[in-house]
Coordinates of C-alpha atoms in Angstrom, one line a residue:
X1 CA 21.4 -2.2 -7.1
X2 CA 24.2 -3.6 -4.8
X3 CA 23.8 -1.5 -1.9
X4 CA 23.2 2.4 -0.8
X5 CA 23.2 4.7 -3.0
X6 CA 26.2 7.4 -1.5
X7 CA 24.6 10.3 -0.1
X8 CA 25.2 12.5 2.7
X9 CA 24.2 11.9 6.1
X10 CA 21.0 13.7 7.4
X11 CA 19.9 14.4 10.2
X12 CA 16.4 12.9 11.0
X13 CA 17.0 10.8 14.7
X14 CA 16.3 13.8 17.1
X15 CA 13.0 15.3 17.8
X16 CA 10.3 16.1 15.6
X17 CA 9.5 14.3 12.3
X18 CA 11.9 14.4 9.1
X19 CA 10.6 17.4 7.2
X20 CA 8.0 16.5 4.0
X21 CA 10.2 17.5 0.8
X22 CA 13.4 15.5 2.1
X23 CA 11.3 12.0 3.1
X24 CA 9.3 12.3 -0.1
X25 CA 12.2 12.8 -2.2
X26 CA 14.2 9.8 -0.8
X27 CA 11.3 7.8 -0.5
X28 CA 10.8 8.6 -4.4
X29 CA 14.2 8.1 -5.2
X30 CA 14.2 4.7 -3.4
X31 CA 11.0 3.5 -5.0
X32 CA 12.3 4.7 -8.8
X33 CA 15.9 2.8 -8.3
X34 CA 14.4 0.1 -7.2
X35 CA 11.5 -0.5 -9.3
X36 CA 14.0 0.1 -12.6
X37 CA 15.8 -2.9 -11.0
X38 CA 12.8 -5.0 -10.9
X39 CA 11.9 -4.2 -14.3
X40 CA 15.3 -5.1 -15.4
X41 CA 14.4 -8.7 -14.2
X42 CA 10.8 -8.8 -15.5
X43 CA 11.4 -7.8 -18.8
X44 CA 14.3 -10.4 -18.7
X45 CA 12.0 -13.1 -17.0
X46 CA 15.4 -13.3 -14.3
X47 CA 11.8 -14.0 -11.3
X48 CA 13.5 -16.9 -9.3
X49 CA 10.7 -17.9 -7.1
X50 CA 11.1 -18.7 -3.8
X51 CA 8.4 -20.5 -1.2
X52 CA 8.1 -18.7 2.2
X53 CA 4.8 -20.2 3.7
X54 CA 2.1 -22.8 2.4
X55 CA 0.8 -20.2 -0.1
X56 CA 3.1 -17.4 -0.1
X57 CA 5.6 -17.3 -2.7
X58 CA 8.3 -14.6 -3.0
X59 CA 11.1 -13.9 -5.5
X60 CA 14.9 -12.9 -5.2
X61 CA 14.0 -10.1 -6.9
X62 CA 12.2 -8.9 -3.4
X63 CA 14.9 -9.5 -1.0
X64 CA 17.5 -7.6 -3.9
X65 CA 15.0 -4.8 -4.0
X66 CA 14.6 -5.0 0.1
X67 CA 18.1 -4.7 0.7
X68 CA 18.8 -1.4 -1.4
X69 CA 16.0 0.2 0.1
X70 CA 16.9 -0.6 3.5
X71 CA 20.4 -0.3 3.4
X72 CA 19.8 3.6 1.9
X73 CA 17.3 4.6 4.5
X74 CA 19.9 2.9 7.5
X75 CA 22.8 4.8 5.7
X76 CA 20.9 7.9 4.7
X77 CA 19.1 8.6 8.4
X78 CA 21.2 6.5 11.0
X79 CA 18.8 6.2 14.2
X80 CA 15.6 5.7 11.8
X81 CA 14.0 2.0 12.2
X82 CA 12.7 0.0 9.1
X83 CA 9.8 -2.3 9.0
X84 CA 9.9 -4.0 5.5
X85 CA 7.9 -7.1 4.6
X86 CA 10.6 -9.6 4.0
X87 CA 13.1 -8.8 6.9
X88 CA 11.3 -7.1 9.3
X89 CA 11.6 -4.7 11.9
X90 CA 15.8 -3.5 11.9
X91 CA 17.4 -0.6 12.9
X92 CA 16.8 1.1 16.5
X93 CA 13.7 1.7 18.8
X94 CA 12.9 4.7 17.1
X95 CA 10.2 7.9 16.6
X96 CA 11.1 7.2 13.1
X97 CA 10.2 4.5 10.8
X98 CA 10.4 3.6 6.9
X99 CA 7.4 0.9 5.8
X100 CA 8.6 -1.1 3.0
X101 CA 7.1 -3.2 0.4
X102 CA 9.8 -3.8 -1.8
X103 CA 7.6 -5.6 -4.4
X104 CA 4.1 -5.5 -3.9
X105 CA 1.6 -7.8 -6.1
X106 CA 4.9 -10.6 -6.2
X107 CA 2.5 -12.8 -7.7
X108 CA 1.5 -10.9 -10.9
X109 CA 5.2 -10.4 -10.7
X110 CA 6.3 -14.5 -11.3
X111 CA 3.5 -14.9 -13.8
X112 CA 4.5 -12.0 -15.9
X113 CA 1.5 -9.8 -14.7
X114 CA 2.4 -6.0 -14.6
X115 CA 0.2 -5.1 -11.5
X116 CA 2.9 -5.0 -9.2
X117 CA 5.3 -2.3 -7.5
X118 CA 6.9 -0.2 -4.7
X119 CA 5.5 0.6 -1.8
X120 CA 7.5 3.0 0.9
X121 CA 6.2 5.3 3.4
X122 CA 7.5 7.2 6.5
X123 CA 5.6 7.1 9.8
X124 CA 6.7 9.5 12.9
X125 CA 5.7 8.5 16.4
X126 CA 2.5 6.5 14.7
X127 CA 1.4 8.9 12.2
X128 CA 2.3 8.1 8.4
X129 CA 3.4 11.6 7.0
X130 CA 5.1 10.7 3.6
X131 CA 3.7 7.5 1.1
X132 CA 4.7 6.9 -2.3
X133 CA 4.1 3.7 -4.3
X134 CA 5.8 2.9 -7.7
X135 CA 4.3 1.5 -10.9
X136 CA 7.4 0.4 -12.8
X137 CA 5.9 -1.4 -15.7
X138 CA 3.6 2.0 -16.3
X139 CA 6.4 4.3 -14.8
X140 CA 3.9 6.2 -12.8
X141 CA 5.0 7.4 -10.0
X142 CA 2.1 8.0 -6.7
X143 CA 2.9 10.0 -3.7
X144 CA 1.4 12.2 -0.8
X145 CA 2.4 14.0 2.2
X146 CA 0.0 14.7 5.0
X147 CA -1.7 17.7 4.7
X148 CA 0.1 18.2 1.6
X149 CA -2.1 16.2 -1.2
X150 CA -1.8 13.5 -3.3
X151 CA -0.5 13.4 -6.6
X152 CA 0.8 11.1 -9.9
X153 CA 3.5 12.2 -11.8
X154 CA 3.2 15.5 -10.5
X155 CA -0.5 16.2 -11.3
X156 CA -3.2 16.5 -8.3
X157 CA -4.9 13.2 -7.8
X158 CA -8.8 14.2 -6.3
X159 CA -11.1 11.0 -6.1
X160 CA -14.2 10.5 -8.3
X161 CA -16.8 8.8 -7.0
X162 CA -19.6 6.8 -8.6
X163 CA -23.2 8.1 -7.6
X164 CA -24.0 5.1 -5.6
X165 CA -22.2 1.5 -5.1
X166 CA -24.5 -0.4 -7.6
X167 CA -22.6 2.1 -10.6
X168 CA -18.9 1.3 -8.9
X169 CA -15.5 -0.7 -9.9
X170 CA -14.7 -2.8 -6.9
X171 CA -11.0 -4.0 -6.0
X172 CA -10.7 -6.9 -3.4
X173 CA -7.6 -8.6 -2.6
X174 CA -7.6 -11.6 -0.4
X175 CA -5.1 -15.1 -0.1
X176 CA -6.0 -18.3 0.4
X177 CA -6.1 -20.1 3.9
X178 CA -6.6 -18.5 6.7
X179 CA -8.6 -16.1 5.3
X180 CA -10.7 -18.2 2.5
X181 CA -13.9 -18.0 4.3
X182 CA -13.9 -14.5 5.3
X183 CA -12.8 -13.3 1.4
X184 CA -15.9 -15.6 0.4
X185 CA -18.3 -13.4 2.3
X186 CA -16.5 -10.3 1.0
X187 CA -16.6 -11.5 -2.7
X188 CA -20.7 -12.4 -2.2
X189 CA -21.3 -9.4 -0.6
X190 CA -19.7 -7.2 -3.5
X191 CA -20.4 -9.4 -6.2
X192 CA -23.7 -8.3 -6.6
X193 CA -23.9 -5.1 -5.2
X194 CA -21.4 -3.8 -7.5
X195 CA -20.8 -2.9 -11.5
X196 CA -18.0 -4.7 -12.0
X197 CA -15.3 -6.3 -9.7
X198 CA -11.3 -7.0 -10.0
X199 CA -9.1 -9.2 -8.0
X200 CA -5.6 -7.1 -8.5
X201 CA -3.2 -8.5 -6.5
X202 CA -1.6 -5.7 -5.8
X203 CA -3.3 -3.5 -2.5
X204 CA -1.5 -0.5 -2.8
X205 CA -1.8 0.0 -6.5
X206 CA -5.4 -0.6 -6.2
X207 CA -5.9 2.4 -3.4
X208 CA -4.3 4.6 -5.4
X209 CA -6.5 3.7 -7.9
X210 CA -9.2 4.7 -5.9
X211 CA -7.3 8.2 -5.4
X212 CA -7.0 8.5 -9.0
X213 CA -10.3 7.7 -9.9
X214 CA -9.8 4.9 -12.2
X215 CA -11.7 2.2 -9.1
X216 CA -14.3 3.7 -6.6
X217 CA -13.7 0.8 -3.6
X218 CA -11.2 -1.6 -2.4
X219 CA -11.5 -4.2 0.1
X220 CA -8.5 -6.4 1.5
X221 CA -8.9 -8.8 3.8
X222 CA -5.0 -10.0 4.9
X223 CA -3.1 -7.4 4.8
X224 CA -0.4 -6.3 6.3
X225 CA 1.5 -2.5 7.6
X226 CA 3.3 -2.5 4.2
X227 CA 0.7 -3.3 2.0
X228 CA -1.7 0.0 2.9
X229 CA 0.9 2.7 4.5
X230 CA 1.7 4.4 1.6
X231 CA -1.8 3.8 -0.4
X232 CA -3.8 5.0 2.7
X233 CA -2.2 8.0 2.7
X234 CA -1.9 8.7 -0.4
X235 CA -6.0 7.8 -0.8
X236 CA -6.5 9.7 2.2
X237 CA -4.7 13.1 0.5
X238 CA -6.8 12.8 -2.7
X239 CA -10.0 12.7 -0.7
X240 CA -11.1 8.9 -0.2
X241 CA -12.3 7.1 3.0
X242 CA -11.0 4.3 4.6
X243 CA -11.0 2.6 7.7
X244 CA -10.9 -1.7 8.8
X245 CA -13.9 -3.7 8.5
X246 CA -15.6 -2.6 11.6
X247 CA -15.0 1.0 10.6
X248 CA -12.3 2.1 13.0
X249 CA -9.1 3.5 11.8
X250 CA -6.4 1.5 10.1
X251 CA -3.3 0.8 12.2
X252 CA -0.2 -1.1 12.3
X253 CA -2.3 -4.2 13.6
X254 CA -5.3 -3.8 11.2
X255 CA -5.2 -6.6 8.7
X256 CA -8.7 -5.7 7.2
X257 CA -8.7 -2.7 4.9
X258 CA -12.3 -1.0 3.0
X259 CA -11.3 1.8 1.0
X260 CA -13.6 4.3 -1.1
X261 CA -13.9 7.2 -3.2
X262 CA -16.3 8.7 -0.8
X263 CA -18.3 8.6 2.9
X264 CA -21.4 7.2 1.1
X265 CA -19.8 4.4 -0.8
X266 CA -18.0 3.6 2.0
X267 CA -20.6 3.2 4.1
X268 CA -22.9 1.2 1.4
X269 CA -19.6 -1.1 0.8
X270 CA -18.7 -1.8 4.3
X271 CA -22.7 -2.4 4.7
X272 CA -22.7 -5.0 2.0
X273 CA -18.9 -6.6 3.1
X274 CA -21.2 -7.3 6.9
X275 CA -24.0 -9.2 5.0
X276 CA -26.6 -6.4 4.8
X277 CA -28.6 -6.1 2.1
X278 CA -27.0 -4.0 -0.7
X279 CA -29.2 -0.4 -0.2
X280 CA -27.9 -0.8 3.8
X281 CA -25.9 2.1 5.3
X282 CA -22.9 1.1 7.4
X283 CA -22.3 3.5 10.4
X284 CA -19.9 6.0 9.6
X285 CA -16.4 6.2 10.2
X286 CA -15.7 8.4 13.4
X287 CA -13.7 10.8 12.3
X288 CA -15.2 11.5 8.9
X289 CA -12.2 10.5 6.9
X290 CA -10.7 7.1 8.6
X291 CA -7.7 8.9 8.6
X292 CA -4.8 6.0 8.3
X293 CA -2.5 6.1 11.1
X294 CA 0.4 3.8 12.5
X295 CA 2.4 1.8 11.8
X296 CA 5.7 1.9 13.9
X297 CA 5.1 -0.6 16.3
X298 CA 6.4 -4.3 16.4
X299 CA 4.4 -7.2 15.6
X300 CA 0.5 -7.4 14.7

């Protein structure tokens, strides 16, 4: 995984968004050589950990996996723009742009952990259309287009909610400093209101967890554009709420992400996650759905 994979050049600059079937199928091509990379490493134990902030560690293994997906999408659509989460924002102002995680849940991936993946998804003029996030260590493969459904492996994902918040698995995912105190709150609020709780690691394999039906809500507290594009969709497609915190929709500046299986354990979560008592109903979210939109866009 040197570079681009040759392919023929697209077209994909010009008006209107890159059609469904040909983003998908790059995206899942992307996601599939890359993640077989990264499992090359991990089952060889080849992590090199690098530090990139006062709690953030990242890997080699990232920035290899980064620069084969970047350099195919810049190849593959010339005119497209790439927002990926250890180079950021390349490639032209654009209608077009490619969200990459190129290794989401890095920490489970330096300890050995197998929650981790790829995340890449395809947003025209603000609008994510195409998400797909890879599970290399199980080899499943998640993806969704809008309007088009959600599926793993090729089988329909539909959400399946528990009866009421009190029966539900919760997912949270939340770093240390800044965000310590407000992931404290979170973490009380859930804790007992809630069956059972995880910290994962890994946001976008824990919304499409949500879509799958093996988790009914999942909170994150720092996140970033290419830690929710592709799971928001793809959540979105197989039925599931979500919105930010205060219930709007999730955007290229949201950082705060509450995810569920359905409108009513949304609302009791996001209820809960504001310091109301756990049988408390949250306003809902105003368009039924909290559709995810975004992210082009620079910055936060």
């Amino acid at each position: 995984m040197t570079g681009p994979r040759a392919a023929p050049r697209r077209p994909g600059a010009g008006p209107g968004p890159v059609g469904g079937d040909l983003s998908l199928a790059l995206a899942a091509d992307m996601a599939r050589t890359a993640g077989a990379r990264l499992l090359d490493l991990f089952a060889r134990g080849d992590i090199r950990p690098v530090t990139k902030s006062p709690g953030q560690r990242g890997s080699a293994a990232d920035t290899e996996a980064e620069r084969y997906i970047v350099g195919t999408i810049l190849t593959t659509l010339p005119g497209h723009r790439v927002v990926a989460e250890e180079s950021g924002a390349c490639g032209p102002a654009s209608d077009h742009t490619w969200i990459v995680d190129p290794l989401d849940g890095t920490h489970n991936f330096l300890r050995g952990r197998r929650d981790w993946g790829v995340s890449i998804a395809y947003a025209y003029r603000d609008t994510v259309l195409t998400g797909v996030f890879h599970a290399p260590t199980t080899g499943a493969l998640y993806a969704a287009t809008r309007g088009g459904g959600a599926y793993r492996d090729g089988h329909r994902l539909r959400v399946r909610p528990a009866p009421h918040l009190s029966e539900s698995l919760a997912i949270c995912s939340a770093s240390a400093p800044p965000w310590r105190d407000t992931a404290r709150r979170i973490l009380d609020g859930l804790w007992g209101s809630v069956l059972d709780l995880r910290i994962t690691g890994c946001g976008a394999g824990a919304l499409c967890q949500v879509a799958e039906g093996s988790a009914d809500v999942f909170a994150e507290v720092d996140g970033e554009r290419w830690d929710y594009a592709a799971g928001a969709l793809i959540l979105h497609e197989a039925g599931g709420t979500l919105t930010d915190f205060a219930g709007g929709p999730v955007t290229a500046r949201s950082s705060t992400v509450v995810a569920a299986a359905s409108r009513d354990l949304h609302a009791q979560a996001r209820a809960v996650i504001g310091g109301e008592p756990p049988g408390a109903r949250a306003a809902p979210p105003g368009d039924g759905r909290g559709t995810p939109d975004g992210p082009p866009g620079e910055g936060r």
